[in-house]
Short mmCIF file of C-alpha atoms in Angstrom, two decimals:
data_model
loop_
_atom_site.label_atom_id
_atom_site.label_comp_id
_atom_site.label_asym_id
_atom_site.label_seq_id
_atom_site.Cartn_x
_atom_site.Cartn_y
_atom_site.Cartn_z
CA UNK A 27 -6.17 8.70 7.74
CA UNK A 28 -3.99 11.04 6.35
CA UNK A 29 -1.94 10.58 3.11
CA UNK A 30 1.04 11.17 1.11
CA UNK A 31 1.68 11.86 -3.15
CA UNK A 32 1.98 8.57 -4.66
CA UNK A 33 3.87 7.88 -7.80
CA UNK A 34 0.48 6.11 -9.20
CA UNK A 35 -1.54 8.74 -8.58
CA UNK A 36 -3.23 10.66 -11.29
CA UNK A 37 -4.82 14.00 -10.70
CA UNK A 38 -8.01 14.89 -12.72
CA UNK A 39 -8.49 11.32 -13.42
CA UNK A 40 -12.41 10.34 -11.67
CA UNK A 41 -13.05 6.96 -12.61
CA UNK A 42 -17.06 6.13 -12.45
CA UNK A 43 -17.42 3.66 -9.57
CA UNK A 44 -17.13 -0.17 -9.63
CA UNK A 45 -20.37 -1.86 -10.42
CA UNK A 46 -19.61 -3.26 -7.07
CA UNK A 47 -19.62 -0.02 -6.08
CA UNK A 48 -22.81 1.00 -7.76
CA UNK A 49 -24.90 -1.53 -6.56
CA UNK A 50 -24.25 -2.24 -2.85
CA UNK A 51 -24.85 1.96 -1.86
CA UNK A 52 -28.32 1.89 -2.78
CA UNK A 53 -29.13 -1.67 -1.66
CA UNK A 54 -27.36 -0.63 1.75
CA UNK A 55 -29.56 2.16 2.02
CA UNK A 56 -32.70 0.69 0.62
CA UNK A 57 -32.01 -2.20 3.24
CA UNK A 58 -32.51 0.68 6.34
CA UNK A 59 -34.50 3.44 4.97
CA UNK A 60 -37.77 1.78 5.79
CA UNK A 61 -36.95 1.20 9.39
CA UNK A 62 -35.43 5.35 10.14
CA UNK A 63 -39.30 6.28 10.58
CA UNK A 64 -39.98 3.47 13.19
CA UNK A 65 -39.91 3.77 17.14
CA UNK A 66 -37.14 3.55 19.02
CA UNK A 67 -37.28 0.13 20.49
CA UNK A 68 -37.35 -0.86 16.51
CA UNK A 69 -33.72 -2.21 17.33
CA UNK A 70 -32.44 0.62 14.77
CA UNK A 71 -29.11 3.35 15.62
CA UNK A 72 -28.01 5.98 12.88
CA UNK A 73 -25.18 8.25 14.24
CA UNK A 74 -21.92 9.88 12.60
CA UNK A 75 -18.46 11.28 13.39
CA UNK A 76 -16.54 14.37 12.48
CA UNK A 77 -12.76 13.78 12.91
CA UNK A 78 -10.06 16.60 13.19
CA UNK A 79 -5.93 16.10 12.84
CA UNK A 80 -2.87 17.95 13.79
CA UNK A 81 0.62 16.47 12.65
CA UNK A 82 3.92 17.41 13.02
CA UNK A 83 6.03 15.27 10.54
CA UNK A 84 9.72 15.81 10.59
CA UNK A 85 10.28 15.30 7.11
CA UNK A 86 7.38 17.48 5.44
CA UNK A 87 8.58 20.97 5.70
CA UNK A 88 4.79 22.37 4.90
CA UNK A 89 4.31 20.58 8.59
CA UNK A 90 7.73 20.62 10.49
CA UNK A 91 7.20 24.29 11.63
CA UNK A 92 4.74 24.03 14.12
CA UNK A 93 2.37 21.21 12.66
CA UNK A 94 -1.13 21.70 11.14
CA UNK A 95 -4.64 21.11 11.51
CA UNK A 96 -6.48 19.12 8.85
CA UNK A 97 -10.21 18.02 8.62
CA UNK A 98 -9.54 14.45 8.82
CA UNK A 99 -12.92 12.45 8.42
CA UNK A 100 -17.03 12.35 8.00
CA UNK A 101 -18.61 9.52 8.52
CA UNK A 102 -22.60 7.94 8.55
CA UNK A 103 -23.42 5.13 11.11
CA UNK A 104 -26.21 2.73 10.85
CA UNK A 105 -26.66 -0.20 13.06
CA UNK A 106 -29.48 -2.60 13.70
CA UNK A 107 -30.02 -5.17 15.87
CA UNK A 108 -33.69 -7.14 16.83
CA UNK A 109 -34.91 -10.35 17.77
CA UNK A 110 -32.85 -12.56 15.23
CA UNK A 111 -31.86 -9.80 13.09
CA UNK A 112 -28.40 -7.78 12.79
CA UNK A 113 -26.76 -5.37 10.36
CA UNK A 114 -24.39 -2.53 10.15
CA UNK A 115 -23.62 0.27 7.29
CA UNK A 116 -20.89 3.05 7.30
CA UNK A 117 -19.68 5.54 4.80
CA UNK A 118 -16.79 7.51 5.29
CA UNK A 119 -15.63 10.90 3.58
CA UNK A 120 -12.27 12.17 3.56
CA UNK A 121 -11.01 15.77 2.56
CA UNK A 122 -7.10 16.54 1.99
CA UNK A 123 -4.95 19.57 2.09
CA UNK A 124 -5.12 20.80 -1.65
CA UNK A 125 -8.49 20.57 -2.37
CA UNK A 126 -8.60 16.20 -3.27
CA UNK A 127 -11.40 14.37 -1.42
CA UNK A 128 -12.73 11.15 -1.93
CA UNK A 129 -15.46 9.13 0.21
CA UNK A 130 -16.15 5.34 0.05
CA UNK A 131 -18.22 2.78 1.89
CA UNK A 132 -16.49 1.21 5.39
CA UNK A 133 -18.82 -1.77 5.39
CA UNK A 134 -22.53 -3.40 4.82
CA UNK A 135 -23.58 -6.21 6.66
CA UNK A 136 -26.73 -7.96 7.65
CA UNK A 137 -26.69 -10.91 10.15
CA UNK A 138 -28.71 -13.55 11.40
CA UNK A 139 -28.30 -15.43 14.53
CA UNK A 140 -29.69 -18.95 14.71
CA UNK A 141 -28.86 -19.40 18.37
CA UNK A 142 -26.88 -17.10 21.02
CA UNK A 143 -23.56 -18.86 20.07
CA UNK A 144 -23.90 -18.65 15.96
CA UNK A 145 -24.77 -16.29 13.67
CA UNK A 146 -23.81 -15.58 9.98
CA UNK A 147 -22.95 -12.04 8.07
CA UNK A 148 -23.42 -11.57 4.76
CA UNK A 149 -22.15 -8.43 2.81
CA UNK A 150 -18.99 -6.40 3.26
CA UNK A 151 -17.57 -7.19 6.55
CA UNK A 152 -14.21 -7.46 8.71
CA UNK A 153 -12.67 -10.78 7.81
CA UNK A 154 -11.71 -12.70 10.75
CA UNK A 155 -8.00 -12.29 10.76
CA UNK A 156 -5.26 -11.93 13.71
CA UNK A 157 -6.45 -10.23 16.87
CA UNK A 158 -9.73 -8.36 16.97
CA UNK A 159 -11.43 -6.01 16.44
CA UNK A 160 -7.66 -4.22 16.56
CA UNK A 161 -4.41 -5.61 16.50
CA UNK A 162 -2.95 -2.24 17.94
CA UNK A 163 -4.53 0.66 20.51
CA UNK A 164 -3.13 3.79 18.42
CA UNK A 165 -4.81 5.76 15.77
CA UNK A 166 -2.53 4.70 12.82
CA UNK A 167 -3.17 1.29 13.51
CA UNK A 168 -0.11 -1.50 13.35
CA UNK A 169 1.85 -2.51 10.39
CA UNK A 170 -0.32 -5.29 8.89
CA UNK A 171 -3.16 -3.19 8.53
CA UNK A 172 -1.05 -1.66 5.54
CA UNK A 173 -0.92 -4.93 3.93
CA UNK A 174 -4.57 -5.37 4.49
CA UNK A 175 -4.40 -7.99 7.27
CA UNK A 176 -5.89 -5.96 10.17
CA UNK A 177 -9.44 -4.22 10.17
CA UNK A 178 -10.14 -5.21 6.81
CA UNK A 179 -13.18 -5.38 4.71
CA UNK A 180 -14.21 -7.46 1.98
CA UNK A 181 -17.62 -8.61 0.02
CA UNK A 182 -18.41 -12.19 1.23
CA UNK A 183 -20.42 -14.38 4.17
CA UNK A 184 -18.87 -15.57 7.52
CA UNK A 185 -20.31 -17.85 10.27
CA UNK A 186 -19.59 -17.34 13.38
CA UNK A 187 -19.52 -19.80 16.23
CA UNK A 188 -18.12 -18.70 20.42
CA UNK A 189 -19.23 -21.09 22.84
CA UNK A 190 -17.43 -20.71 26.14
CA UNK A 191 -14.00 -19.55 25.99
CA UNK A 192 -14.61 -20.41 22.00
CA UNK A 193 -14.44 -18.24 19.11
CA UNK A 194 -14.61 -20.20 15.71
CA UNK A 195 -15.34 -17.82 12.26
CA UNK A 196 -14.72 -18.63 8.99
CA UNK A 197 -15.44 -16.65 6.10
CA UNK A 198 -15.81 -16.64 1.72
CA UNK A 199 -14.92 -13.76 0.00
CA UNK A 200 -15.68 -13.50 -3.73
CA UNK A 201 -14.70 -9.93 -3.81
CA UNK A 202 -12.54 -7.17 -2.60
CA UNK A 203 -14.99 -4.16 -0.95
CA UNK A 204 -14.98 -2.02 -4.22
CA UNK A 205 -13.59 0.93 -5.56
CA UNK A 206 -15.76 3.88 -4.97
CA UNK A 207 -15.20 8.12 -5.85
CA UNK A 208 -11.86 9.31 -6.40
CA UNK A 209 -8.90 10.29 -8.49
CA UNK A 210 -7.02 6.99 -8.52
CA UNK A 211 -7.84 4.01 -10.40
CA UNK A 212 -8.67 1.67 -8.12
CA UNK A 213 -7.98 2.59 -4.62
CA UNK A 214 -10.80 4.37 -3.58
CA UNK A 215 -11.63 2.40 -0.82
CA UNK A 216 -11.07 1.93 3.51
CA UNK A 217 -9.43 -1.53 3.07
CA UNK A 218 -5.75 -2.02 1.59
CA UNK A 219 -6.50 -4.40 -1.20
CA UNK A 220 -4.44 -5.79 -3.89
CA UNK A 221 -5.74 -3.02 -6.73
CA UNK A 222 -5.70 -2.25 -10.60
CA UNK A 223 -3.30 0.51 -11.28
CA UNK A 224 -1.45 1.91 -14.16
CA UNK A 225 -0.12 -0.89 -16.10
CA UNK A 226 -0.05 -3.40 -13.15
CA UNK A 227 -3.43 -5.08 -13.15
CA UNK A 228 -3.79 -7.78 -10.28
CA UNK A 229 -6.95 -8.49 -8.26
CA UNK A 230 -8.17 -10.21 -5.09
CA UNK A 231 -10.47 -12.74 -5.45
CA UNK A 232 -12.19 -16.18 -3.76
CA UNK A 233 -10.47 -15.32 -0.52
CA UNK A 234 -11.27 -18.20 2.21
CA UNK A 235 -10.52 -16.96 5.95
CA UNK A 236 -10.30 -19.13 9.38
CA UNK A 237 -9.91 -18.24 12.81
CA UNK A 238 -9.91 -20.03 15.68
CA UNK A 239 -9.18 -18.49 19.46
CA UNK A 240 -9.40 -20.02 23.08
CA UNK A 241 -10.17 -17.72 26.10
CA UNK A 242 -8.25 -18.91 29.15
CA UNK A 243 -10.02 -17.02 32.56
CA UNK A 244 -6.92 -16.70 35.07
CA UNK A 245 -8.79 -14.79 37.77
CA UNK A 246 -12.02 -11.80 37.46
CA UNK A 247 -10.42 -9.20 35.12
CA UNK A 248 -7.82 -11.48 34.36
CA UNK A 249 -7.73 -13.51 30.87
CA UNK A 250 -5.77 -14.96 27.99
CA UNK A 251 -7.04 -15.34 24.24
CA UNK A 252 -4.97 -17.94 22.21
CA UNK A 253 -5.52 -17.65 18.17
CA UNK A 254 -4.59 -18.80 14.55
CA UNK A 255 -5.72 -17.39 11.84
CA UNK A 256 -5.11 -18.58 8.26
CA UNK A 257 -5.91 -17.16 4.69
CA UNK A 258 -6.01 -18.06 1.12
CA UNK A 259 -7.20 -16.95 -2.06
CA UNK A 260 -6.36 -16.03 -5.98
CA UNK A 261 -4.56 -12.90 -7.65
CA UNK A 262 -5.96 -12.99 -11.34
CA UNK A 263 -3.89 -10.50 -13.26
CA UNK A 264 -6.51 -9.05 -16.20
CA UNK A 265 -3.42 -8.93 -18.99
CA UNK A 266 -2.08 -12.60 -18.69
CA UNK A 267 -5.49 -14.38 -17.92
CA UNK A 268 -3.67 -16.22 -15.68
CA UNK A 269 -4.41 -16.86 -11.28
CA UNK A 270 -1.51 -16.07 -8.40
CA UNK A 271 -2.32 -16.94 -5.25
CA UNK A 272 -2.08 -14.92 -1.57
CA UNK A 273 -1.40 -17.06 1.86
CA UNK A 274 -1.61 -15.73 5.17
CA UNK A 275 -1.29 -17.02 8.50
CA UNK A 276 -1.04 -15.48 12.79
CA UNK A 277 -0.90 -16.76 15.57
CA UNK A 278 -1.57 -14.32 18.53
CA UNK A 279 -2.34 -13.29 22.05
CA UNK A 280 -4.09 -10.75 23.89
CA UNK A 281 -4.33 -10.52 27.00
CA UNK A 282 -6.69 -8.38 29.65
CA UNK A 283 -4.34 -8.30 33.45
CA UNK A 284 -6.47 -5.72 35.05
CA UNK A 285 -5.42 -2.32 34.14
CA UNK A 286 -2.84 -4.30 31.45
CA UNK A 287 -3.26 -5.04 28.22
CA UNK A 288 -0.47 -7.39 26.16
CA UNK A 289 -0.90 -7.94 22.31
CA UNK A 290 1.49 -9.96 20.75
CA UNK A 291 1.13 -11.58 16.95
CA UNK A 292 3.45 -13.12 14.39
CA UNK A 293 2.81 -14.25 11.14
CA UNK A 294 3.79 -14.52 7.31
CA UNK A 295 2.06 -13.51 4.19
CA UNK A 296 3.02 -14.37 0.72
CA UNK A 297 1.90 -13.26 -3.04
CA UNK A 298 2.80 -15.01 -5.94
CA UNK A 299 1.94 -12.72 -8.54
CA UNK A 300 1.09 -14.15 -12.83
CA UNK A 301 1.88 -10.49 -14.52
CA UNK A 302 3.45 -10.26 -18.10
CA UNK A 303 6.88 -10.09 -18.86
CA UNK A 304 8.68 -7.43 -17.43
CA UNK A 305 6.98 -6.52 -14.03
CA UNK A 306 8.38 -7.28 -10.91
CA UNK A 307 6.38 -10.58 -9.11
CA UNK A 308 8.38 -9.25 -6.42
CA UNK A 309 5.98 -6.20 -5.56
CA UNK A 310 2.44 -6.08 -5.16
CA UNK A 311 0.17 -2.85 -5.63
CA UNK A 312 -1.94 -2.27 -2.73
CA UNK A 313 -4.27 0.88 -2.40
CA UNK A 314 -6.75 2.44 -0.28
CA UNK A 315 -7.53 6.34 0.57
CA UNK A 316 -7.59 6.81 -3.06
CA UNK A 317 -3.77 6.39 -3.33
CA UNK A 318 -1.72 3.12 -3.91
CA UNK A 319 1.45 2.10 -2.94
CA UNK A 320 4.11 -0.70 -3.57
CA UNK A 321 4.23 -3.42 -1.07
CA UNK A 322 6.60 -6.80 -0.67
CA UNK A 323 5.24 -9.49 -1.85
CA UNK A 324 6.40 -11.63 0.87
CA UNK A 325 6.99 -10.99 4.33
CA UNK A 326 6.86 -11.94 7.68
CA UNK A 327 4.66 -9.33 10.22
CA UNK A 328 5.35 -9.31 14.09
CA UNK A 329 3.47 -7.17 16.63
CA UNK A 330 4.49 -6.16 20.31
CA UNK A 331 1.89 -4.06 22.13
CA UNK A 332 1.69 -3.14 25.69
CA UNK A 333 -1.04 -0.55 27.55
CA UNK A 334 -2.21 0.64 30.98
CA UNK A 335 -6.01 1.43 32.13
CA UNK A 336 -5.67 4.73 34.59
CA UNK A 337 -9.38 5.25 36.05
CA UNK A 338 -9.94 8.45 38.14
CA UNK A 339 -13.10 9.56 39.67
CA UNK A 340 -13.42 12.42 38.51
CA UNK A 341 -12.08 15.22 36.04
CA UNK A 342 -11.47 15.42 31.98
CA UNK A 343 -9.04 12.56 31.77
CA UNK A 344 -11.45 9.69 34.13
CA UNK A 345 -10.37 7.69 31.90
CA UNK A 346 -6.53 7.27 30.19
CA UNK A 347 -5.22 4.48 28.11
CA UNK A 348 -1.40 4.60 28.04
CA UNK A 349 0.41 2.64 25.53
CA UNK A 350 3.12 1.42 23.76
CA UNK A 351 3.17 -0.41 19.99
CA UNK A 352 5.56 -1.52 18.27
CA UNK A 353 5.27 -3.79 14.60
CA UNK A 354 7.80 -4.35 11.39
CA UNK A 355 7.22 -5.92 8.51
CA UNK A 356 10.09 -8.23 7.78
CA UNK A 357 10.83 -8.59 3.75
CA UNK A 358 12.12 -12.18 2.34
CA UNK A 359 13.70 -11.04 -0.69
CA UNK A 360 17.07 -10.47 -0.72
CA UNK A 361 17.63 -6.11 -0.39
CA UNK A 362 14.28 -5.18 0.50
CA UNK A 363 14.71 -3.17 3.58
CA UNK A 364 12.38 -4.02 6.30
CA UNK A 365 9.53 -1.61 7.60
CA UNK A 366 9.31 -0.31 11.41
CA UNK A 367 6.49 1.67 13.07
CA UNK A 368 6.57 2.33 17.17
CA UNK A 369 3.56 4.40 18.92
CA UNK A 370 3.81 5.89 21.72
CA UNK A 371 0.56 7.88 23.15
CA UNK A 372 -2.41 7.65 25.32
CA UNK A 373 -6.15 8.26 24.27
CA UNK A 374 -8.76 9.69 26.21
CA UNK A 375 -12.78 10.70 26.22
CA UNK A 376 -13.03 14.02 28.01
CA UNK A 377 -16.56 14.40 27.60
CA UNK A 378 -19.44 12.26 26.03
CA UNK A 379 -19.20 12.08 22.49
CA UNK A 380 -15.37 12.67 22.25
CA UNK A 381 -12.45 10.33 22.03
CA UNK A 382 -8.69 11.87 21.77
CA UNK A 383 -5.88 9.79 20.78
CA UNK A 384 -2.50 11.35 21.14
CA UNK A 385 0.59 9.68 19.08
CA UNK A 386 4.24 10.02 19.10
CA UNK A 387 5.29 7.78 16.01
CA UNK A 388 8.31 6.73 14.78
CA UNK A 389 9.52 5.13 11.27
CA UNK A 390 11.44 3.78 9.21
CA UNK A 391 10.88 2.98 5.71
CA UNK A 392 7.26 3.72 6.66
CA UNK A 393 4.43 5.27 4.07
CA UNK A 394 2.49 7.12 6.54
CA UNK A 395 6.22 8.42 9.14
CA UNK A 396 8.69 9.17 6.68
CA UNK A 397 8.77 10.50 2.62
CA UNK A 398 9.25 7.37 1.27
CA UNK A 399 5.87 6.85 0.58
CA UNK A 400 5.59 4.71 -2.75
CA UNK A 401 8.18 2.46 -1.88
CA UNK A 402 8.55 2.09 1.53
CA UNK A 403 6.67 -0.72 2.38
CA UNK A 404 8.39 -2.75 -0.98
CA UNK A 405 12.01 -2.61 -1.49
CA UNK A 406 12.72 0.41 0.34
CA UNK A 407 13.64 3.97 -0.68
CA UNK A 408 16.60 6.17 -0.63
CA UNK A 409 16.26 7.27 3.04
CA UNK A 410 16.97 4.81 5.18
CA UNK A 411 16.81 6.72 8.41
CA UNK A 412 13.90 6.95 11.29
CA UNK A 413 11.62 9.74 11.16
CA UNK A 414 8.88 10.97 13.28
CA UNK A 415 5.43 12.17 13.32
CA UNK A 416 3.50 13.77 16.38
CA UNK A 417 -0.90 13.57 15.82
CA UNK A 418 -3.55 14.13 17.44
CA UNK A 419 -6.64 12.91 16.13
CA UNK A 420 -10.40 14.52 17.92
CA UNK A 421 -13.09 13.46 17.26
CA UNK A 422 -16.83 13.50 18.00
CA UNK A 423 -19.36 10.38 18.11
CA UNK A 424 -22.80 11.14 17.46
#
């Protein structure tokens, strides 16, 4: 993921690492290590990706004349899965133009599964919010995964139970996934938490999660998953000793009509902040990529997402997924002006080992398409107006 100066950034600042952070690397790596030098039917994967970007973005003049090319990601794969036993590790790292890098864990799991319909992960893992794995088809995701309500990560244990057209998870967090090596304070990390930054110094903690979905079959190739999803947990704030609270809740559907694919999701999330005297309960700090942000404390997130399957026998493009995303984050206090992102693109594997995606964006008041960066996704900045952003992300799968 690309990113943008924030105001809470601090060059030459390198914190040390969480002890979070600290400890879960080497257990994550003590947990596989044994297992690399076993056969191949040992139930264990280890593969990577190298990621390359080009942007054009409309309001950066260092990219508006013809775009550029940036190294975009590295990243380590482990997976294992035998008999009863499951688990998955990734670490990501991330160079930016300048010279900044910063690299952080993605996840660390191990599972269990008691029967073919339940199992239980334990570790850093995705929390069971909203549609899955992806509430969007594009490369910069949708909206809520900037408030850290899609693909997101955090240190705790979740059950899950599908049984026929039933999927039933529930999940305890303690923890957020940890800050790991970079210049910012906290936000070294994949997953947009609630971080320590500067002066403002709320956490996330005892998060409980609950999904539940129902798979209606219309026809072969032809189905309909119902969901809610709900969320709760605390926001201590270090200075005042004292415990906010977050809510969340979606209810969604995706649906599979052949070559067409329908995501639709609405919800509402709300933070009510405990910080001292003088700082705004009505913005939260949220931060991952090793830069933070501002975000609305409150605010309602709908998502409207449509794509097309083309198949072909043969040639580079066999395989083309159109699509078309739209999502806004709609602000509750009174001034905050709300936050729009539509995609427009199509992604692709030419060969083995590649996948393309290819993104026309547009938005408004949006961190990652326009310069209001710090702000955008709080009360707003100065420019009000859409921008866009042209990428395209390759990369290879090993």
């Amino acid at each position: 993921m690309h990113r943008h100066p924030s105001p809470f950034h601090r060059p030459g600042s390198c914190p040390a690492p969480r002890r979070l952070a600290r400890a879960l690397l080497p257990c994550a790596v003590a947990m596989f290590t044994p297992v690399t030098v076993a056969a191949p039917d040992a139930g264990l994967t280890v593969g990577g990706a190298i990621r390359f970007n080009y942007a054009y973005k409309d309001w950066d003049p260092a990219y508006r004349s013809g775009g550029l090319i940036d190294f975009d990601t590295a990243r380590i794969d482990v997976n294992y899965d035998r008999d009863a036993w499951l688990g998955s590790f990734q670490y990501r790292y991330y160079r930016y133009r300048g010279g900044a890098d910063t690299h952080f864990l993605h996840h660390a799991w191990i599972g269990y599964r008691f029967d073919d319909s339940t199992q239980v992960h334990a570790g850093v893992n995705p929390i069971p919010f909203g549609i899955l794995p992806f509430a969007s088809h594009n490369f910069y995701f949708s909206l809520p995964y900037y408030v850290g309500l899609e693909d997101s990560y955090n240190l705790g244990v979740k059950l899950i139970h599908r049984a026929g057209p039933l999927d039933l998870q529930a999940g305890f967090y303690p923890s957020d996934g940890g800050n790991w090596r970079g210049d910012s304070d906290d936000s070294a990390r994949y997953t947009y938490n609630i971080v320590e930054e500067g002066a403002v110094r709320n956490s996330e903690r005892n998060t409980f999660v609950a999904r539940a979905a129902w798979t209606v079959e219309h026809a072969p190739s032809m189905k309909s998953e119902f969901g809610l999803s709900a969320l709760h947990g605390s926001i201590p704030n270090a200075d005042t000793g004292r415990k906010g609270h977050r809510e969340a809740w979606a209810l969604h559907l995706k649906g599979d009509y052949g070559p067409w694919g329908v995501m639709l999701q609405t919800g509402r999330y709300d933070n009510s902040l405990r910080n001292p005297a003088g700082q705004d309960d009505r913005i939260v700090v949220m931060g991952a990529y090793d830069f933070p942000y501002e975000v609305a404390a409150r605010a309602r997130m709908h998502i409207a997402n449509l794509s097309y399957r083309v198949q072909q026998d043969a040639g580079l493009l066999k395989s083309v997924t159109l699509y078309a995303n739209y999502s806004v984050i709609d602000k509750l206090d009174a001034g905050f002006r709300n936050t729009h992102q539509q995609v427009y693109g199509f992604s692709f594997a030419p060969v083995d080992g590649v996948f393309v995606y290819v993104d026309y964006l547009l938005g408004k008041q949006n961190p990652y398409v326009g310069p209001n960066f710090g702000n955008g996704l709080a009360g707003g900045g100065a420019d009000d107006s859409w921008h866009e952003r042209f990428n395209i992300n390759v990369g290879y799968y090993f």
